[in-house]
Short mmCIF file of C-alpha atoms in Angstrom, two decimals:
data_model
loop_
_atom_site.label_atom_id
_atom_site.label_comp_id
_atom_site.label_asym_id
_atom_site.label_seq_id
_atom_site.Cartn_x
_atom_site.Cartn_y
_atom_site.Cartn_z
CA GLY X 277 49.62 -38.43 -17.76
CA ARG X 278 48.60 -34.82 -17.48
CA LYS X 279 51.05 -32.09 -17.21
CA GLY X 280 50.72 -29.65 -14.47
CA GLY X 281 49.73 -25.96 -15.23
CA HIS X 282 50.11 -23.04 -13.22
CA LYS X 283 46.53 -23.38 -11.94
CA GLY X 284 47.30 -26.74 -10.53
CA ARG X 285 49.57 -25.83 -7.81
CA ALA X 286 48.94 -26.87 -4.30
CA ARG X 287 46.93 -24.55 -2.24
CA GLN X 288 48.24 -23.10 0.70
CA TYR X 289 46.03 -22.19 3.71
CA THR X 290 46.58 -19.69 6.55
CA SER X 291 45.85 -20.93 10.02
CA PRO X 292 43.35 -18.93 12.06
CA GLU X 293 46.32 -17.95 14.44
CA GLU X 294 48.10 -16.30 11.54
CA ILE X 295 44.92 -14.34 10.45
CA ASP X 296 44.54 -13.13 14.11
CA ALA X 297 48.12 -12.02 14.12
CA GLN X 298 47.73 -10.19 10.94
CA LEU X 299 44.67 -8.27 12.05
CA GLN X 300 46.38 -7.32 15.47
CA ALA X 301 49.26 -6.11 13.68
CA GLU X 302 46.97 -4.02 11.34
CA LYS X 303 45.19 -2.60 14.42
CA GLN X 304 48.30 -1.61 15.99
CA LYS X 305 49.60 -0.14 12.90
CA ALA X 306 46.39 1.89 12.45
CA ARG X 307 46.57 3.08 16.23
CA GLU X 308 50.14 4.42 15.67
CA GLU X 309 49.34 6.27 12.49
CA GLU X 310 46.64 8.06 14.45
CA GLU X 311 48.75 8.92 17.24
CA GLN X 312 51.39 10.13 14.99
CA GLU X 313 48.74 12.53 13.05
CA GLU X 314 47.40 13.85 16.34
CA GLY X 315 50.88 14.51 17.74
CA GLY X 316 52.13 15.86 14.15
CA GLU X 317 49.39 18.45 13.94
CA GLY X 318 50.30 20.12 17.08
CA GLU X 319 54.08 20.10 16.62
CA THR X 320 54.43 21.20 12.93
CA GLY X 321 52.29 24.02 13.32
CA ASP X 322 51.07 24.32 9.75
CA PRO X 323 49.76 27.59 9.11
CA LYS X 324 47.02 26.63 6.38
CA LYS X 325 45.70 24.00 9.06
CA GLU X 326 45.61 26.85 11.64
CA LYS X 327 43.72 29.47 9.18
CA LYS X 328 41.07 26.73 8.56
CA SER X 329 40.49 25.97 12.14
CA LEU X 330 40.31 29.88 12.86
CA ASP X 331 38.07 30.82 10.05
CA SER X 332 35.21 28.53 9.60
CA ASP X 333 33.34 30.34 6.90
CA GLU X 334 36.27 30.00 4.50
CA SER X 335 37.11 26.63 5.46
CA ASP X 336 33.61 25.28 4.28
CA GLU X 337 34.37 26.82 0.81
CA ASP X 338 37.95 25.08 0.74
CA ASP X 339 36.36 21.95 2.21
CA GLU X 340 33.98 21.65 -0.74
CA ASP X 341 36.74 22.10 -3.51
CA TYR X 342 38.90 19.61 -1.48
CA GLN X 343 36.18 16.98 -1.26
CA GLN X 344 35.54 16.75 -4.98
CA LYS X 345 38.06 14.08 -6.01
CA ARG X 346 38.77 13.67 -9.78
CA LYS X 347 38.80 10.53 -11.50
CA GLY X 348 41.13 9.41 -14.34
CA VAL X 349 42.01 12.31 -16.59
CA GLU X 350 39.43 14.79 -15.18
CA GLY X 351 42.24 16.52 -13.30
CA LEU X 352 44.11 16.93 -16.37
CA ILE X 353 41.11 18.38 -18.67
CA ASP X 354 38.53 20.91 -17.88
CA ILE X 355 35.22 19.65 -19.20
CA GLU X 356 32.22 21.91 -19.77
CA ASN X 357 29.27 19.80 -20.04
CA PRO X 358 26.06 21.70 -19.57
CA ASN X 359 24.16 18.48 -18.82
CA ARG X 360 26.41 17.26 -15.97
CA VAL X 361 24.60 17.85 -12.65
CA ILE X 362 27.00 18.39 -9.75
CA GLN X 363 25.64 16.95 -6.55
CA THR X 364 25.94 19.50 -4.03
CA THR X 365 25.13 18.75 -0.18
CA LYS X 366 22.65 21.25 1.47
CA LYS X 367 23.11 22.40 5.04
CA VAL X 368 20.36 22.31 7.67
CA THR X 369 20.04 26.11 7.34
CA GLN X 370 19.40 25.90 3.59
CA LEU X 371 16.42 23.40 3.86
CA ASP X 372 12.96 24.90 3.53
CA LEU X 373 10.59 22.96 5.78
CA ASP X 374 7.78 25.36 5.20
CA ARG X 375 6.95 24.69 1.36
CA PRO X 376 4.98 21.63 0.65
CA LYS X 377 6.54 18.31 -0.33
CA GLU X 378 6.25 17.94 -4.11
CA LEU X 379 4.88 14.23 -4.71
CA SER X 380 5.62 12.00 -7.47
CA ARG X 381 3.30 10.82 -10.02
CA ARG X 382 2.66 7.56 -8.56
CA GLU X 383 2.14 9.06 -5.03
CA ARG X 384 -0.36 11.62 -6.54
CA GLU X 385 -2.37 8.80 -8.57
CA GLU X 386 -2.39 6.77 -5.35
CA ILE X 387 -3.86 9.47 -3.35
CA GLU X 388 -6.48 10.32 -6.01
CA LYS X 389 -7.22 6.50 -6.20
CA GLN X 390 -7.99 6.39 -2.38
CA LYS X 391 -10.23 9.75 -2.52
CA ALA X 392 -12.24 8.35 -5.47
CA LYS X 393 -12.62 4.87 -3.43
CA GLU X 394 -13.61 6.92 -0.35
CA ARG X 395 -16.23 9.08 -2.37
CA TYR X 396 -17.74 5.97 -4.03
CA MET X 397 -18.03 4.24 -0.72
CA LYS X 398 -19.97 7.26 0.74
CA MET X 399 -22.27 7.21 -2.43
CA HIS X 400 -22.72 3.46 -2.04
CA LEU X 401 -23.64 3.89 1.59
CA ALA X 402 -26.06 6.56 0.58
CA GLY X 403 -27.51 4.14 -2.03
CA LYS X 404 -26.90 6.60 -5.04
CA THR X 405 -24.62 4.16 -7.08
CA GLU X 406 -26.15 1.70 -9.57
CA GLN X 407 -24.33 -1.26 -7.60
CA ALA X 408 -26.14 0.10 -4.41
CA LYS X 409 -29.72 0.30 -6.07
CA ALA X 410 -29.10 -3.08 -7.49
CA ASP X 411 -28.37 -4.58 -4.07
CA LEU X 412 -31.25 -2.78 -2.52
CA ALA X 413 -33.61 -4.02 -5.07
CA ARG X 414 -32.18 -7.62 -4.28
CA LEU X 415 -32.72 -7.07 -0.70
CA ALA X 416 -36.40 -5.92 -1.10
CA ILE X 417 -37.08 -9.10 -3.40
CA ILE X 418 -35.53 -11.28 -0.69
CA ARG X 419 -37.45 -9.80 2.12
CA LYS X 420 -40.73 -10.09 0.03
CA GLN X 421 -39.86 -13.88 -0.43
CA ARG X 422 -39.26 -14.23 3.48
CA GLU X 423 -42.30 -12.47 4.40
CA GLU X 424 -44.18 -14.90 1.98
CA ALA X 425 -42.46 -17.86 3.36
CA ALA X 426 -43.29 -16.76 6.87
CA LYS X 427 -46.88 -16.27 6.39
CA LYS X 428 -47.09 -19.46 4.40
CA LYS X 429 -45.36 -21.26 7.50
CA GLU X 430 -47.83 -19.64 9.79
CA GLU X 431 -50.74 -20.79 7.90
CA GLN X 432 -49.50 -24.36 7.94
CA ARG X 433 -49.14 -24.16 11.73
CA LYS X 434 -52.36 -22.90 12.16
CA ALA X 435 -53.95 -25.64 9.90
CA LYS X 436 -52.05 -28.16 12.00
CA ASP X 437 -53.19 -26.64 15.20
CA GLN X 438 -56.79 -26.85 14.07
CA ALA X 439 -56.17 -30.36 12.94
CA ALA X 440 -54.87 -31.39 16.10
CA MET X 441 -57.63 -29.52 17.94
CA ALA X 442 -60.12 -31.40 15.81
CA GLY X 443 -58.63 -34.71 16.44
CA LYS X 444 -58.91 -33.87 20.28
CA ARG X 445 -62.41 -33.01 20.13
CA LEU X 446 -63.18 -36.14 18.07
CA GLN X 447 -61.43 -38.34 20.96
CA THR X 448 -63.20 -36.40 23.84
CA LEU X 449 -66.38 -37.05 22.01
CA SER X 450 -65.67 -40.86 21.54
CA LEU X 451 -64.73 -41.06 25.23
CA ASP X 452 -67.74 -39.42 26.66
CA LYS X 453 -70.24 -41.87 24.87
#
């Protein structure tokens, strides 16, 4: 037979009741921590926190330095990389909404393509493009053929009417005799 390894152990499943109980406990713990933090701020009277709440101008600069968390050994070694771009968030007051938006190459090409298509359609409707001229020539030929077919049909109808009239005359002449 096989020898059982460490991966062949029996699996243990947690029941839904246990999962619910764990979630309830975590929520309760989070609430207690929030209450302690709220109560702790007022009781300790930390001068740094009070200063930040009073001076909003200085707190913005302190918050920016505080928010940048350093990963790995970045906190131990200062790196001077001129190619590294530090992302900064702009405030609403710093945004310049009046200047025109810079379009990407694809957006510019798409706009140019649409304008060229519109110009072509205007010229096509005016009959100035090669395709429009070819279409108009085809239409003229078709009109001519239709007119000729209509004339031919009209002539055949007149000939038929005349034959019918001639046949009626013969019948009336034969009946009169």
